[in-house]
């Protein structure tokens, strides 16, 4: 049995688990990060689709996941409670930023940076994981991203939201769905970029050939 599981068509070894997941697009590329939760026979996922936060059943999507050993299965009920509270209270804005922000178990967002509650789908998962684990899930500062997805992205983002470019540039980074999925192979926190990089090609190849 492979470590990475097709969420809808394969059975995992564990009956109850929290996993890092990703939707896979028509080209079999990891395209959207989710957190997958299986508890008492029910599979749910929580994710941010750039417009809203969803906590619901997985259906009619091509989703793959890898169990993360960072969350003890015995603690899944409290993790589910936190996810539901975040879904009700959070109000994220979409953008390619992450600087160690997190949601606490009361659904309150904490950030010391000007970019505040701004994130991608992967960043949303990181906000959840850090808040629940109470420590950084990734060594996020090791991800240094040139302006993405366009050369003038930072300038345009700052102008659109009336932000100071210098205040948000240090928070600009992209941690891709493929990288986040690959991070689930590791459990000692924070997980480093070199660890993730060591699994990225293998993970991409597996999805491509599935």
Coordinates of C-alpha atoms in Angstrom, one line a residue:
X1 CA 0.0 0.0 0.0
X2 CA 1.4 3.4 -1.0
X3 CA 1.8 6.3 1.5
X4 CA -0.1 8.6 -0.8
X5 CA -3.8 7.5 -1.0
X6 CA -6.5 8.3 -3.5
X7 CA -9.0 9.7 -0.9
X8 CA -12.2 8.4 -2.6
X9 CA -11.2 5.1 -4.0
X10 CA -8.6 3.6 -1.6
X11 CA -8.6 2.6 2.0
X12 CA -5.9 3.8 4.3
X13 CA -4.2 1.7 7.0
X14 CA -5.5 3.9 9.8
X15 CA -9.2 4.2 10.6
X16 CA -8.9 7.6 12.1
X17 CA -6.4 10.2 10.9
X18 CA -5.6 13.8 9.8
X19 CA -3.9 14.0 6.5
X20 CA -2.4 16.6 4.1
X21 CA -4.3 16.4 0.9
X22 CA -4.4 18.0 -2.6
X23 CA -6.9 18.1 -5.4
X24 CA -5.2 17.0 -8.6
X25 CA -6.0 18.7 -11.9
X26 CA -6.6 17.2 -15.4
X27 CA -2.8 17.1 -15.9
X28 CA -2.4 15.1 -12.7
X29 CA -0.7 18.0 -11.0
X30 CA -1.3 18.9 -7.3
X31 CA -3.4 22.0 -7.6
X32 CA -5.3 22.8 -4.4
X33 CA -4.3 22.1 -0.8
X34 CA -6.8 20.6 1.8
X35 CA -6.7 19.0 5.2
X36 CA -8.4 15.6 5.1
X37 CA -9.9 14.2 8.3
X38 CA -11.3 10.7 8.8
X39 CA -13.1 10.0 12.0
X40 CA -15.6 7.3 12.9
X41 CA -16.0 6.3 9.3
X42 CA -16.6 9.8 8.0
X43 CA -14.2 11.6 5.7
X44 CA -14.2 15.4 5.7
X45 CA -11.9 18.1 4.5
X46 CA -11.4 21.7 5.4
X47 CA -9.9 24.1 2.8
X48 CA -9.9 27.7 1.5
X49 CA -11.0 28.0 -2.2
X50 CA -9.9 31.6 -2.5
X51 CA -13.5 32.8 -1.8
X52 CA -14.7 30.9 1.3
X53 CA -13.7 28.3 3.9
X54 CA -15.3 24.9 3.4
X55 CA -15.6 22.1 5.9
X56 CA -17.5 19.3 4.2
X57 CA -17.6 15.8 2.6
X58 CA -15.2 15.0 -0.2
X59 CA -17.1 14.1 -3.4
X60 CA -16.6 14.1 -7.2
X61 CA -13.0 15.4 -6.9
X62 CA -9.7 13.8 -7.7
X63 CA -8.1 14.1 -4.2
X64 CA -4.9 12.5 -2.9
X65 CA -3.7 12.6 0.7
X66 CA -0.8 11.5 3.0
X67 CA -1.4 11.0 6.7
X68 CA 0.5 13.4 8.9
X69 CA 1.9 11.9 12.1
X70 CA 2.0 15.4 13.7
X71 CA -1.6 15.0 15.0
X72 CA -2.4 12.2 17.3
X73 CA -5.6 10.3 16.2
X74 CA -6.8 10.5 19.8
X75 CA -6.9 14.3 19.4
X76 CA -9.0 14.3 16.3
X77 CA -12.3 15.3 18.0
X78 CA -10.6 18.5 19.3
X79 CA -9.1 19.2 15.9
X80 CA -12.5 18.9 14.3
X81 CA -13.9 21.3 16.8
X82 CA -11.2 23.8 16.0
X83 CA -11.8 23.5 12.2
X84 CA -15.5 24.2 12.7
X85 CA -14.8 27.2 14.8
X86 CA -12.3 28.6 12.2
X87 CA -14.8 28.0 9.4
X88 CA -17.3 30.2 11.3
X89 CA -15.0 33.0 12.4
X90 CA -12.2 33.3 9.8
X91 CA -12.3 35.9 7.1
X92 CA -9.2 35.3 4.9
X93 CA -8.2 37.3 1.8
X94 CA -6.5 35.5 -1.1
X95 CA -2.8 36.3 -1.8
X96 CA 0.6 34.6 -2.1
X97 CA 1.8 35.4 1.4
X98 CA 2.7 33.5 4.6
X99 CA 4.8 34.7 7.5
X100 CA 4.0 32.3 10.3
X101 CA 0.4 33.4 10.9
X102 CA -2.0 31.1 12.6
X103 CA -5.6 30.5 13.8
X104 CA -5.9 29.7 17.5
X105 CA -8.3 27.1 18.8
X106 CA -10.9 29.8 19.3
X107 CA -10.7 30.7 15.6
X108 CA -8.9 34.0 16.2
X109 CA -6.2 34.8 13.6
X110 CA -2.9 36.0 14.9
X111 CA -0.3 37.9 12.7
X112 CA 2.5 40.2 13.5
X113 CA 2.8 41.3 9.9
X114 CA 1.1 43.9 7.8
X115 CA -0.3 41.3 5.5
X116 CA -2.4 39.9 8.3
X117 CA -5.1 37.3 7.3
X118 CA -3.9 36.9 3.7
X119 CA -3.2 33.4 2.4
X120 CA -3.4 30.8 -0.4
X121 CA -5.0 27.4 0.0
X122 CA -1.7 26.0 1.3
X123 CA -1.3 29.0 3.6
X124 CA -4.7 28.4 5.1
X125 CA -3.7 24.8 5.9
X126 CA -0.5 26.1 7.5
X127 CA -2.5 28.6 9.6
X128 CA -4.7 25.7 10.9
X129 CA -1.8 23.3 11.6
X130 CA 0.4 25.9 13.3
X131 CA -2.5 27.0 15.5
X132 CA -3.4 23.5 16.6
X133 CA 0.2 22.3 17.0
X134 CA 1.2 25.5 18.7
X135 CA 4.5 25.6 16.7
X136 CA 5.6 26.2 13.2
X137 CA 4.7 23.3 10.9
X138 CA 7.2 24.4 8.2
X139 CA 10.4 26.4 8.4
X140 CA 8.6 28.8 6.2
X141 CA 11.3 31.4 5.9
X142 CA 13.3 28.9 3.8
X143 CA 10.8 29.5 1.0
X144 CA 12.0 32.7 -0.7
X145 CA 9.8 33.3 -3.6
X146 CA 10.5 35.8 -6.4
X147 CA 7.4 37.8 -7.2
X148 CA 4.7 35.3 -8.1
X149 CA 2.7 34.6 -10.2
X150 CA 3.7 37.7 -12.2
X151 CA 6.7 39.9 -12.1
X152 CA 4.7 42.8 -10.8
X153 CA 2.5 40.9 -8.4
X154 CA 3.7 42.5 -5.2
X155 CA 3.4 46.1 -6.6
X156 CA -0.1 45.5 -8.0
X157 CA -1.2 43.8 -4.7
X158 CA 0.1 46.7 -2.6
X159 CA -1.5 49.3 -4.8
X160 CA -4.8 47.4 -5.0
X161 CA -5.2 47.1 -1.2
X162 CA -3.4 50.4 -0.4
X163 CA -0.5 48.7 1.4
X164 CA 3.1 49.7 1.7
X165 CA 5.2 47.5 -0.5
X166 CA 8.1 47.3 1.9
X167 CA 5.7 46.1 4.7
X168 CA 4.4 43.1 2.8
X169 CA 7.4 42.0 0.7
X170 CA 9.0 39.9 3.5
X171 CA 5.7 38.0 3.8
X172 CA 5.5 37.1 0.1
X173 CA 6.1 33.4 -0.6
X174 CA 4.5 30.5 -2.3
X175 CA 4.4 27.1 -0.7
X176 CA 2.8 25.0 -3.4
X177 CA 0.1 22.2 -2.9
X178 CA 2.7 19.7 -4.1
X179 CA 5.2 20.9 -1.5
X180 CA 2.6 20.8 1.3
X181 CA 1.5 17.3 0.3
X182 CA 5.2 16.2 0.3
X183 CA 5.7 17.6 3.8
X184 CA 3.4 14.9 5.2
X185 CA 6.3 12.4 5.0
X186 CA 7.9 14.2 8.0
X187 CA 6.8 14.7 11.6
X188 CA 9.6 16.5 13.4
X189 CA 8.7 20.1 13.4
X190 CA 9.4 22.5 11.9
X191 CA 9.8 20.6 8.6
X192 CA 12.5 22.1 6.4
X193 CA 12.5 22.9 2.8
X194 CA 15.3 20.5 2.1
X195 CA 13.2 17.7 3.6
X196 CA 10.2 18.7 1.4
X197 CA 12.4 19.0 -1.7
X198 CA 13.7 15.5 -1.2
X199 CA 10.1 14.2 -1.7
X200 CA 8.7 16.6 -4.3
X201 CA 9.8 14.8 -7.4
X202 CA 8.8 11.4 -6.1
X203 CA 5.4 12.7 -5.1
X204 CA 4.8 14.5 -8.5
X205 CA 5.9 11.3 -10.4
X206 CA 3.5 9.2 -8.3
X207 CA 0.5 11.5 -9.1
X208 CA 1.5 11.6 -12.8
X209 CA 1.6 7.9 -13.1
X210 CA -1.4 7.0 -10.9

